PDB file of C-alpha atoms and ligand atoms in Angstrom:
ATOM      1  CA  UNK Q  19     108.013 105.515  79.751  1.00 46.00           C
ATOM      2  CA  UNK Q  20     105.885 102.883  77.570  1.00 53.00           C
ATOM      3  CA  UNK Q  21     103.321 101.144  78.721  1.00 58.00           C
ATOM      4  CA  UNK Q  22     103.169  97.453  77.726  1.00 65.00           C
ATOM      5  CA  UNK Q  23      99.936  96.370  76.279  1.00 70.00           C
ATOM      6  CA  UNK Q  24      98.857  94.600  79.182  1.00 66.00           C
ATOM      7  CA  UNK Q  25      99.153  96.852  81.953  1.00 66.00           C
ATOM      8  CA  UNK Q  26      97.378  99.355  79.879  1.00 71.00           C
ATOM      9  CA  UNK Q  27      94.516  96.980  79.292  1.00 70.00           C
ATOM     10  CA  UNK Q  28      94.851  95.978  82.888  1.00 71.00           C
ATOM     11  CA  UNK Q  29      94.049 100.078  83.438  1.00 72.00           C
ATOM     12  CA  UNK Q  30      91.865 100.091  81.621  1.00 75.00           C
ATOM     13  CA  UNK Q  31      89.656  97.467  82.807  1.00 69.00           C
ATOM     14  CA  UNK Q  32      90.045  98.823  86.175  1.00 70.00           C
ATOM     15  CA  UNK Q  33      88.367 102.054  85.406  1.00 71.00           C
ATOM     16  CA  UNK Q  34      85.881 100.931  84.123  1.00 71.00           C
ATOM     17  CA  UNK Q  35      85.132  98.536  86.796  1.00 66.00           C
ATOM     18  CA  UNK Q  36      85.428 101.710  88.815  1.00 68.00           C
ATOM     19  CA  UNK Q  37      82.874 103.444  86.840  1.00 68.00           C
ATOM     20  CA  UNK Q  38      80.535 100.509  86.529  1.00 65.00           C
ATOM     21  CA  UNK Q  39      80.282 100.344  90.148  1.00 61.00           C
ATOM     22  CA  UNK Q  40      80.365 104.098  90.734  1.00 57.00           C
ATOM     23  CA  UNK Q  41      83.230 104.816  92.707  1.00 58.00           C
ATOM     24  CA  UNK Q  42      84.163 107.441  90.288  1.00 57.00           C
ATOM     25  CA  UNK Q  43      81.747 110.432  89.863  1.00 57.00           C
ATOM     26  CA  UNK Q  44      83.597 113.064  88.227  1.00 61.00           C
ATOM     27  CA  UNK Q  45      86.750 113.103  85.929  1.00 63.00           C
ATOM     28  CA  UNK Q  46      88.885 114.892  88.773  1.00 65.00           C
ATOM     29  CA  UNK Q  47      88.307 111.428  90.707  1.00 67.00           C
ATOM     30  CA  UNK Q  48      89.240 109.224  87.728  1.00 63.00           C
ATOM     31  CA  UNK Q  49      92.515 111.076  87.516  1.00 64.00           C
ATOM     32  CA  UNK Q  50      92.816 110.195  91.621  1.00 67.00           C
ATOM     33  CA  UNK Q  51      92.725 106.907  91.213  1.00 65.00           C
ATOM     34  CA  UNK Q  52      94.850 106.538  88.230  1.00 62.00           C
ATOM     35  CA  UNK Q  53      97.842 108.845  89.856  1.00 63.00           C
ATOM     36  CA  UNK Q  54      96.858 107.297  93.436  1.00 66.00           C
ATOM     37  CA  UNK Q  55      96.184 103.532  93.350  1.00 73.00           C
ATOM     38  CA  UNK Q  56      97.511 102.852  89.845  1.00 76.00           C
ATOM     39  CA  UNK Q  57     100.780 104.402  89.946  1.00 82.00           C
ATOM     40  CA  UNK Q  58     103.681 103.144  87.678  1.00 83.00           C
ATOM     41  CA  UNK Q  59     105.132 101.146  90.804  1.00 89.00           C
ATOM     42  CA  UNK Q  60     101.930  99.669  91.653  1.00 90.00           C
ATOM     43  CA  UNK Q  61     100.943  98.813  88.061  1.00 87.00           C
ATOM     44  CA  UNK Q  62     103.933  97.104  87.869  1.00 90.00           C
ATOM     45  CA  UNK Q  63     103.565  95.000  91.284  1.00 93.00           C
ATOM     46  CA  UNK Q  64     100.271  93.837  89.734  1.00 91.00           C
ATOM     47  CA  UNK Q  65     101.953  92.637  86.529  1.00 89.00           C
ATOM     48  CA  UNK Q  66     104.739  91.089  88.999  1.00 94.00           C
ATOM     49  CA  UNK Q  67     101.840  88.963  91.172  1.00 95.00           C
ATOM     50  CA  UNK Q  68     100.566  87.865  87.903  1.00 92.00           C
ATOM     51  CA  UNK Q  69     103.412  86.975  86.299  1.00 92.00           C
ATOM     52  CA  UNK Q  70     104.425  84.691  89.886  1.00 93.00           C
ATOM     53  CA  UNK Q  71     100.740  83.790  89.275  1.00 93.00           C
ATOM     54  CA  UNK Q  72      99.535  84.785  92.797  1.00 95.00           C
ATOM     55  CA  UNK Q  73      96.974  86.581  90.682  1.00 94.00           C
ATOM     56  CA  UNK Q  74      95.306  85.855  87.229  1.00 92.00           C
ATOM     57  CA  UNK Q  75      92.487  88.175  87.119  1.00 89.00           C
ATOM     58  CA  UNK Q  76      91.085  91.773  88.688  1.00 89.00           C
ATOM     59  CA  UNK Q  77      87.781  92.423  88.693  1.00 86.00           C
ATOM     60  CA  UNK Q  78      86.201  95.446  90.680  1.00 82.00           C
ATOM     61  CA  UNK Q  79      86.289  97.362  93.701  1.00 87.00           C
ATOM     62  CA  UNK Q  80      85.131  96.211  96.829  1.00 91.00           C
ATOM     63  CA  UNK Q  81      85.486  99.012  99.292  1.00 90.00           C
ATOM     64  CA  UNK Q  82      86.969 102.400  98.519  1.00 86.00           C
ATOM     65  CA  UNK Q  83      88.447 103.319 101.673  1.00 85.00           C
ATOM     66  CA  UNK Q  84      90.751 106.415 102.400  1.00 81.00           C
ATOM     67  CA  UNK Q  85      93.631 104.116 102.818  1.00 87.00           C
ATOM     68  CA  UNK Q  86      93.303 101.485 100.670  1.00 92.00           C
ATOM     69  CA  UNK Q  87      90.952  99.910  98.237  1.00 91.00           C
ATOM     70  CA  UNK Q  88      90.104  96.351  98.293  1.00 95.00           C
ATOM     71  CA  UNK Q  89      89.162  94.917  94.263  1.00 94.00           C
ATOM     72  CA  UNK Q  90      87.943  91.109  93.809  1.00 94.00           C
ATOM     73  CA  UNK Q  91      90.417  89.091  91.836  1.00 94.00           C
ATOM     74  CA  UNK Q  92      90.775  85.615  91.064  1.00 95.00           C
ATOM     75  CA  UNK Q  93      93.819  82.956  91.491  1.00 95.00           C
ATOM     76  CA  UNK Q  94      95.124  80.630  88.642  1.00 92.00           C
ATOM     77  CA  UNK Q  95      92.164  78.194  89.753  1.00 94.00           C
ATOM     78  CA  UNK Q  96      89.702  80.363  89.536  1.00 93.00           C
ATOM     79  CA  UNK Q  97      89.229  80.893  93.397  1.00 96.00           C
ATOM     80  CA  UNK Q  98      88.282  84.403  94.124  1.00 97.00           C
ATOM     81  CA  UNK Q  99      90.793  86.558  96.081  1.00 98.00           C
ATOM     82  CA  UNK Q 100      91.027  89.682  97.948  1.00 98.00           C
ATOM     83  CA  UNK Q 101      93.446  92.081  96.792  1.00 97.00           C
ATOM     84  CA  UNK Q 102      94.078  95.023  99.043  1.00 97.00           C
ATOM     85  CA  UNK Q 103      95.937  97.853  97.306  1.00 95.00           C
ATOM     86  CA  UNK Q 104      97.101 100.165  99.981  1.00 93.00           C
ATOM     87  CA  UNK Q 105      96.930 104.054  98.715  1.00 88.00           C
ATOM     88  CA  UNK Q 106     101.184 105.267  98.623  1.00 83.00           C
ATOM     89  CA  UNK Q 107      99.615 108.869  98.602  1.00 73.00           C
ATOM     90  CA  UNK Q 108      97.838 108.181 102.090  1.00 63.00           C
ATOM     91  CA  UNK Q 109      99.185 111.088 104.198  1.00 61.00           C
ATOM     92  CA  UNK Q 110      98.636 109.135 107.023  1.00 69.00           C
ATOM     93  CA  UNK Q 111     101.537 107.365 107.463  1.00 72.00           C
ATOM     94  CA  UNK Q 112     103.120 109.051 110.870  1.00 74.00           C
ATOM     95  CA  UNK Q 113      99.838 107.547 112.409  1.00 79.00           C
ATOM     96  CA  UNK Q 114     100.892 104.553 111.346  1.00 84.00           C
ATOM     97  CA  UNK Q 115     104.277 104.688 112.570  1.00 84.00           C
ATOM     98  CA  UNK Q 116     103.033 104.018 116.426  1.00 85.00           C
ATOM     99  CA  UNK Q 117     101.786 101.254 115.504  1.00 88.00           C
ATOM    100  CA  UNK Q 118     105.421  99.562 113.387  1.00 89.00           C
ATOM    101  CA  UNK Q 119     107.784 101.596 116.328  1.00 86.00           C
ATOM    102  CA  UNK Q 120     108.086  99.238 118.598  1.00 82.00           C
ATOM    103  CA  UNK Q 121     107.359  96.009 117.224  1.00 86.00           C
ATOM    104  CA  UNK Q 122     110.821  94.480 117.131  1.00 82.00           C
ATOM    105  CA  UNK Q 123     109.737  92.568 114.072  1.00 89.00           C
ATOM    106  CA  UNK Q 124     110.876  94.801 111.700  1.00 87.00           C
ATOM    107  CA  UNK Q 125     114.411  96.344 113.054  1.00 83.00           C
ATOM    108  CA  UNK Q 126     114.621  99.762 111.882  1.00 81.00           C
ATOM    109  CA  UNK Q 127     111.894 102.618 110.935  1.00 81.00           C
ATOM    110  CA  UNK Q 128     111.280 103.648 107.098  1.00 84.00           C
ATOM    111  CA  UNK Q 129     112.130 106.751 106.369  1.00 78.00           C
ATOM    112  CA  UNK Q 130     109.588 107.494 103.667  1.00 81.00           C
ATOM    113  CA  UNK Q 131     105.862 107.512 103.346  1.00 85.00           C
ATOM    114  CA  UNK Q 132     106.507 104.833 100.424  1.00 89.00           C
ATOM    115  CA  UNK Q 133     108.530 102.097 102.654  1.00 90.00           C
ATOM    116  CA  UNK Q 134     105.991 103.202 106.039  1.00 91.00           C
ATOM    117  CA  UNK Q 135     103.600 101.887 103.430  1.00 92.00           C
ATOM    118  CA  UNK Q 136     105.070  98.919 102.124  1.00 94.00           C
ATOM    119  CA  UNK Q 137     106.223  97.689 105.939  1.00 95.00           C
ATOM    120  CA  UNK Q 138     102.208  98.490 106.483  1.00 94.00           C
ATOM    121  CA  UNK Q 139     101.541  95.719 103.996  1.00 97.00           C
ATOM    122  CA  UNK Q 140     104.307  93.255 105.073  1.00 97.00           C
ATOM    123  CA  UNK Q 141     103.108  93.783 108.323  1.00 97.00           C
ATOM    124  CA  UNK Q 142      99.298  92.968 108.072  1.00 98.00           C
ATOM    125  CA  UNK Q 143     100.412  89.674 105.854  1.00 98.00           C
ATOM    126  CA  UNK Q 144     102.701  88.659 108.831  1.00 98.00           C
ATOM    127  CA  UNK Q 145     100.045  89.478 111.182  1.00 98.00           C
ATOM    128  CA  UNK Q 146      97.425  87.735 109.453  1.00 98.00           C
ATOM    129  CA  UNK Q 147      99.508  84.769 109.221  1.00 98.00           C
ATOM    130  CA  UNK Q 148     100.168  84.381 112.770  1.00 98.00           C
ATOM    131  CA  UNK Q 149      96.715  85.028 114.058  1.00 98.00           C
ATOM    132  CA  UNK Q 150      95.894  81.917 111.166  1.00 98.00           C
ATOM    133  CA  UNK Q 151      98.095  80.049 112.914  1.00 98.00           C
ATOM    134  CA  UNK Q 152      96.983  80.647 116.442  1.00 98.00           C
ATOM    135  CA  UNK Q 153      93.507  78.986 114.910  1.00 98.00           C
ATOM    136  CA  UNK Q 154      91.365  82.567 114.612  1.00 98.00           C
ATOM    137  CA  UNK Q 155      89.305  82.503 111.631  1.00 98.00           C
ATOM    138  CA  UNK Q 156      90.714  85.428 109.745  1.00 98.00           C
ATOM    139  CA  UNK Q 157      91.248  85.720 105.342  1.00 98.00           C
ATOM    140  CA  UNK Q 158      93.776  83.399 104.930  1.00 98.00           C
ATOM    141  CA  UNK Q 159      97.207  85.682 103.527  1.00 98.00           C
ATOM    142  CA  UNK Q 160      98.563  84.547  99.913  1.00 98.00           C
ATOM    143  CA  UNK Q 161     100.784  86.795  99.247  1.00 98.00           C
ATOM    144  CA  UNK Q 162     102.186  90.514  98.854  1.00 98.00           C
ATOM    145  CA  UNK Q 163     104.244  92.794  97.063  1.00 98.00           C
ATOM    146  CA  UNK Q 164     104.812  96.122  97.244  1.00 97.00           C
ATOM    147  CA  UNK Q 165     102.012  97.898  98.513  1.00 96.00           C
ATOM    148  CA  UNK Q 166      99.667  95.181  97.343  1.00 97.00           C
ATOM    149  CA  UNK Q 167      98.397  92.069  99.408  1.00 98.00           C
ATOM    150  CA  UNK Q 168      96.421  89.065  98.114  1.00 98.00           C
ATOM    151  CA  UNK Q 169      94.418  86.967 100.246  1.00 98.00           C
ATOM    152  CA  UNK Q 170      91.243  84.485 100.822  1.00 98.00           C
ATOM    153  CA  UNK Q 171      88.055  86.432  99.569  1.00 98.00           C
ATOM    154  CA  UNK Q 172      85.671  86.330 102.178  1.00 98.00           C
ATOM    155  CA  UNK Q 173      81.769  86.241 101.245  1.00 98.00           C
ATOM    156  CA  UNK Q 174      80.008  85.206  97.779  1.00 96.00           C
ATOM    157  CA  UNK Q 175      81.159  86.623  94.991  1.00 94.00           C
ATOM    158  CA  UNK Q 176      80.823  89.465  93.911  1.00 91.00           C
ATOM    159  CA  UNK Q 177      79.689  90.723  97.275  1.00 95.00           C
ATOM    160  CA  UNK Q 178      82.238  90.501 100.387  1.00 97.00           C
ATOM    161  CA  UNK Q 179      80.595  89.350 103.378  1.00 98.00           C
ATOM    162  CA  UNK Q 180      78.564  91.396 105.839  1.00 98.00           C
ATOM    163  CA  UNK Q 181      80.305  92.710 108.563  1.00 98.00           C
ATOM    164  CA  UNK Q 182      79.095  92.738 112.272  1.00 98.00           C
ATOM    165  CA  UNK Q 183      77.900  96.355 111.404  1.00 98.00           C
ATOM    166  CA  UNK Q 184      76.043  95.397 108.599  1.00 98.00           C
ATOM    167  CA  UNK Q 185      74.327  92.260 110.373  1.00 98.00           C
ATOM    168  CA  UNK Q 186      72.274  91.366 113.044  1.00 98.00           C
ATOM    169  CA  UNK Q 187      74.348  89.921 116.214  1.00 98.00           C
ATOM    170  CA  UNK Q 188      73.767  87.846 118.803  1.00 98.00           C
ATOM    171  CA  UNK Q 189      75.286  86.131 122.264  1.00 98.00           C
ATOM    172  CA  UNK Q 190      76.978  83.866 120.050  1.00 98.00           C
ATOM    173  CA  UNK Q 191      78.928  86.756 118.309  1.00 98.00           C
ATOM    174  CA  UNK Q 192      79.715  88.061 121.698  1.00 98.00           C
ATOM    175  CA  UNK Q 193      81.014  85.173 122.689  1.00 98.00           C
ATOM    176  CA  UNK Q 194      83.373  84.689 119.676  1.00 98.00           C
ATOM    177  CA  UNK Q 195      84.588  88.157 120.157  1.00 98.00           C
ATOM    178  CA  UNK Q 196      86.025  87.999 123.466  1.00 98.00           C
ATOM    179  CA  UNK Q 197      87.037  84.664 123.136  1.00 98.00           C
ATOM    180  CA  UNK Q 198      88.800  85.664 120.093  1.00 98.00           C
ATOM    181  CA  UNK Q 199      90.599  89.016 121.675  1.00 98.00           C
ATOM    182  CA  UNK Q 200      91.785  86.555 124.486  1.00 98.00           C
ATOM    183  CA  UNK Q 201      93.500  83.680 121.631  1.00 98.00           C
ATOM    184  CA  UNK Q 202      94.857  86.435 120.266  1.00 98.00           C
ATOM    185  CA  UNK Q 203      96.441  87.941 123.355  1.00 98.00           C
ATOM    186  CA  UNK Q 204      97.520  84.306 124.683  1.00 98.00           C
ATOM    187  CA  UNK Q 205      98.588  82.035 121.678  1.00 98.00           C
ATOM    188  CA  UNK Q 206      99.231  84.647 118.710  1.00 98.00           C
ATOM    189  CA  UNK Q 207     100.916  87.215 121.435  1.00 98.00           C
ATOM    190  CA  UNK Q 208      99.060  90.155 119.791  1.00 98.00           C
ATOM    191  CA  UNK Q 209      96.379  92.788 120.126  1.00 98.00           C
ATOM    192  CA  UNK Q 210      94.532  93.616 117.190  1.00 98.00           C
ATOM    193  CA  UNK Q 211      94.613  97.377 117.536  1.00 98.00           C
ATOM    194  CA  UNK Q 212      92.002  98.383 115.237  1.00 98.00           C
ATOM    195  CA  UNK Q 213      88.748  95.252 116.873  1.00 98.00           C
ATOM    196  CA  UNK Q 214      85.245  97.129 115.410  1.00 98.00           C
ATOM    197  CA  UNK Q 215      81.982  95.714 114.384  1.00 98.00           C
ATOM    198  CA  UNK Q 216      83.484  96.874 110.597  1.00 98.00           C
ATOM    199  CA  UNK Q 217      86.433  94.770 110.841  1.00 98.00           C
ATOM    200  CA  UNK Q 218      84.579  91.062 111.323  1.00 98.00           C
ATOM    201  CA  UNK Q 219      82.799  89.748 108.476  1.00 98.00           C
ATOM    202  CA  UNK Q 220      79.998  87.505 110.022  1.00 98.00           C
ATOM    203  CA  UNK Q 221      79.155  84.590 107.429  1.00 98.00           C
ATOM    204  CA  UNK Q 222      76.904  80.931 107.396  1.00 98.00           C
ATOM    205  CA  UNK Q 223      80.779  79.262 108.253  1.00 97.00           C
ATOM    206  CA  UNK Q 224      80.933  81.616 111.336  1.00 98.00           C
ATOM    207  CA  UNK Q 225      82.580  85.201 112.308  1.00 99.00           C
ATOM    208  CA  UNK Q 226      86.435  85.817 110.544  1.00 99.00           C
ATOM    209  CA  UNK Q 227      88.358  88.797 111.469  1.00 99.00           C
ATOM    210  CA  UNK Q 228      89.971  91.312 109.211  1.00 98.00           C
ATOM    211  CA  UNK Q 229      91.802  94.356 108.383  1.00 98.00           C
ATOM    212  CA  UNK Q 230      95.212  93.431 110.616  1.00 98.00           C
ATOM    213  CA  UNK Q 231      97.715  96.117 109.909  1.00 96.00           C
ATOM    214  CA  UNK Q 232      97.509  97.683 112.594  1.00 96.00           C
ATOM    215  CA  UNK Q 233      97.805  94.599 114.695  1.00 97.00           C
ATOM    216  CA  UNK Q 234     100.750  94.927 117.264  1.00 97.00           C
ATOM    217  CA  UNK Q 235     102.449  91.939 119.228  1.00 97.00           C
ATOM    218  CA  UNK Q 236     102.109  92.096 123.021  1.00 97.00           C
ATOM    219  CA  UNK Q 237     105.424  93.300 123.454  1.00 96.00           C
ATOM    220  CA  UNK Q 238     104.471  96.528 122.165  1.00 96.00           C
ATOM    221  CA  UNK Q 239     105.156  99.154 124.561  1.00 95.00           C
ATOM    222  CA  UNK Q 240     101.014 100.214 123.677  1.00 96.00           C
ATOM    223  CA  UNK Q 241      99.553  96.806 123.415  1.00 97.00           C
ATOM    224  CA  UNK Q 242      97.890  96.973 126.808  1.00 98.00           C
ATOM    225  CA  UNK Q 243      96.715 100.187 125.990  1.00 98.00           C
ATOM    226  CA  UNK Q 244      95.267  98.958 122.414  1.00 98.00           C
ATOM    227  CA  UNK Q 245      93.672  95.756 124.342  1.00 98.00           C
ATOM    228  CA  UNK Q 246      91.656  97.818 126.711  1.00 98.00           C
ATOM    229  CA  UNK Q 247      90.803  99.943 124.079  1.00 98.00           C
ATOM    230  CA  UNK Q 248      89.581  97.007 121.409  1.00 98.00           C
ATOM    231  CA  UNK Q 249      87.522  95.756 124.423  1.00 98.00           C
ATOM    232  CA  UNK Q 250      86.102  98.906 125.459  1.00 98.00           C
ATOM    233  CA  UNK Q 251      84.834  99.450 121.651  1.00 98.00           C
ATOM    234  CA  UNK Q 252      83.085  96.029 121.423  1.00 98.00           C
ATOM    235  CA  UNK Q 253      82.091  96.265 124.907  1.00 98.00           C
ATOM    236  CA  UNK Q 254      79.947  99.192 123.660  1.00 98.00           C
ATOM    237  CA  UNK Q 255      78.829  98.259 119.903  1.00 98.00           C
ATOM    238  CA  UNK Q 256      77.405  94.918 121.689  1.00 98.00           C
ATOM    239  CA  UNK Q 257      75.463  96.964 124.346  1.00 98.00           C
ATOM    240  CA  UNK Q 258      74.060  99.210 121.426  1.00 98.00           C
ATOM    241  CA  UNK Q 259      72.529  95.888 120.037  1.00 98.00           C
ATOM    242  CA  UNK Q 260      71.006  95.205 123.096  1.00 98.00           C
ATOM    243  CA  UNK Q 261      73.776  92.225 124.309  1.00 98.00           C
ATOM    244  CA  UNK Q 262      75.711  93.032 127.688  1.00 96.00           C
ATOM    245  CA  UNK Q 263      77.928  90.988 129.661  1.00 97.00           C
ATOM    246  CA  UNK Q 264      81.217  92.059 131.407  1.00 98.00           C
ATOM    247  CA  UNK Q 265      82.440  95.567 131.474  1.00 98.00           C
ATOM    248  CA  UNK Q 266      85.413  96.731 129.371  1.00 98.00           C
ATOM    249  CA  UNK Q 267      87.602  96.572 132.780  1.00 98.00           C
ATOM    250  CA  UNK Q 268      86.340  93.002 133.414  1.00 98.00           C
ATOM    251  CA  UNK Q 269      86.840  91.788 129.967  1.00 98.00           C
ATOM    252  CA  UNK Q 270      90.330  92.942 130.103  1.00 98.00           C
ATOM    253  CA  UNK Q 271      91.448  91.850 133.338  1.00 98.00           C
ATOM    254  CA  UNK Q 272      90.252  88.327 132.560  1.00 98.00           C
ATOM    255  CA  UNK Q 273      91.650  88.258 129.119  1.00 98.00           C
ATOM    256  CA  UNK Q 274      95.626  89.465 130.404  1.00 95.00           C
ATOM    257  CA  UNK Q 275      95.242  87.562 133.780  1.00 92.00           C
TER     258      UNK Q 275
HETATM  259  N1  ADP G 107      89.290  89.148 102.453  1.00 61.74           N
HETATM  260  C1  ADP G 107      88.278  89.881 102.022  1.00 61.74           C
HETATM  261  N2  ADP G 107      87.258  89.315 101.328  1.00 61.74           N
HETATM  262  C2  ADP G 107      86.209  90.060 100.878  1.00 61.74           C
HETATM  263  N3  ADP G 107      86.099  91.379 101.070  1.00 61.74           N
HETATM  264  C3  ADP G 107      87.074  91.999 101.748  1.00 61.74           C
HETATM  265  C4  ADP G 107      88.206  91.294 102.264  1.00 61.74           C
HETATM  266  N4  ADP G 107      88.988  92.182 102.907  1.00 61.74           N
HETATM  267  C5  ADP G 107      88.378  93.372 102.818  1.00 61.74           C
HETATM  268  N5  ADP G 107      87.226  93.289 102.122  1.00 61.74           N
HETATM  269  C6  ADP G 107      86.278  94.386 101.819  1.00 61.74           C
HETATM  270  O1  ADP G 107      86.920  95.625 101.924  1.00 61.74           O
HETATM  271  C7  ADP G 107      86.405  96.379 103.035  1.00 61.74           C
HETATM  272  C8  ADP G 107      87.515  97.145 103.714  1.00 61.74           C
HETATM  273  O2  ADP G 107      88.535  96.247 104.127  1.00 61.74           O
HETATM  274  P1  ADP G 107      89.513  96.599 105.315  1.00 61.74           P
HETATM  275  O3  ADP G 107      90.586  95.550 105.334  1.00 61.74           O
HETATM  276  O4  ADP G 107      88.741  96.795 106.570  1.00 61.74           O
HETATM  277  O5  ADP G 107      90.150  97.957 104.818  1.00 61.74           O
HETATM  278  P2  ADP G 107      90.189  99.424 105.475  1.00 61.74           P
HETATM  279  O6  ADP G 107      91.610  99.527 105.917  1.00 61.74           O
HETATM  280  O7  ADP G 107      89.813 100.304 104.351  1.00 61.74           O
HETATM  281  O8  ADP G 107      89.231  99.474 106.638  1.00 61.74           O
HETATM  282  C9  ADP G 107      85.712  95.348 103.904  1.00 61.74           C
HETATM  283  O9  ADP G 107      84.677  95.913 104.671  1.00 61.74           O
HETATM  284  C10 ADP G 107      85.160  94.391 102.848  1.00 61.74           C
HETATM  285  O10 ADP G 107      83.991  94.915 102.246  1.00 61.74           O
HETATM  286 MG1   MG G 108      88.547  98.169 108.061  1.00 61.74          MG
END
């Protein structure tokens, strides 16, 4: 199949972004990436965003994670955006599948890993859209397609912001965490699923919370399960830095009361 001109220079660019920020070591993983993030359906949801001019520009990678990478774009004004390209190869995708089964949101399982994949994406815009709404600082959602979502770039560019791993925390960060779990239980009516010091970015403006696909409404036969379980987690990053309050069974008994 040709290749227009653009979507080849698009490539491209990409790679070499890749290589300038050496994410690719060896010519086996250049290959990777091509056949893995830039496939012919992705290349052409990229084209697609920019062509609804959701997205002008694509600059480099941001995180190279198993499941997806995250590159720094920028809008038609020049704004800087996130765009978080979800890997179609990821063999992942049954584990995933607890987490869309039984959200009555979206009606009837995807067979394939490709839809699991694209109902993944849907479902962290949707997500991150209602936790926005409940008032929880989190990367405001733009847009997605595909496999591909586009929102609000966190931190100055080029460099995302820290997360609470990568900073130092204090009581106030302890406080906006449980307060936060407990707005998103009681006004957005979900559970995060996947709370972890690498999943809030702590900036000047204050902490924002990311990464939301795995995010399940409270309905979910699991959620309680997943609540206890975000709370336990923080619970014990917090008392690693040296900050203790309530335990995990306290915390969660307050929070669902
Ligand atoms: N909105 C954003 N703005 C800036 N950087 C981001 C944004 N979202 C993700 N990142 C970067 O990508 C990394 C991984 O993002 P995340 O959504 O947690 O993906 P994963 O599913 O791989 O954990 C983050 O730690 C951060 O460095
Ligand atoms: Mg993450």
């Amino acid at each position: 199949m040709a290749e227009s001109d653009e979507t080849s220079k698009m490539r491209e660019r990409l790679l070499r972004f890749e290589r300038e920020s050496r994410y690719l070591r060896k010519d086996s993983d250049e290959r990777k990436v091509l056949e893995e993030v830039f496939d012919r359906s992705t290349q052409l949801a990229i084209e697609e965003l920019i062509a609804r001019k959701d997205l002008s520009e694509l600059y480099g990678v941001v995180s190279a994670g198993k499941e997806a990478r995250v590159y720094r774009g920028e809008d038609r004004a020049k704004d800087p955006v996130a765009v978080k390209i979800y890997l179609v190869s990821a063999s992942d995708f049954r584990k995933r599948m607890s987490y869309i089964a039984g959200d009555r949101r979206f009606g009837k399982l995807p067979s394939g890993s490709r839809d699991t994949i694209y109902l993944w994406t849907r479902k962290e815009f949707k997500n991150l859209q209602l936790a926005d709404t409940a008032g929880i600082r989190v990367p405001k959602p733009r847009a997605f397609l595909k496999n591909i979502l586009i929102m609000e770039y966190v931190g100055v560019p080029p460099q995302p912001a820290p997360t609470f791993a990568e900073s130092e925390v204090d009581e106030a960060d302890y406080k906006w965490t449980f307060e936060t779990i407990g707005t998103l239980w009681r006004k957005a009516k979900m559970v995060h699923a996947d709370f972890s010091e690498f999943n809030v970015f702590k900036t000047p403006e204050g902490d924002v919370l990311f990464d939301m696909g795995s995010a399940v409404l409270a309905t979910h036969p699991q959620a309680v399960q997943f609540l206890k379980r975000d709370v336990s987690n923080m619970v014990r990053f917090f008392r690693k830095r040296g900050i203790s309050g309530k335990s995990p069974e306290e915390w969660a008994e307050e929070i669902t009361r």
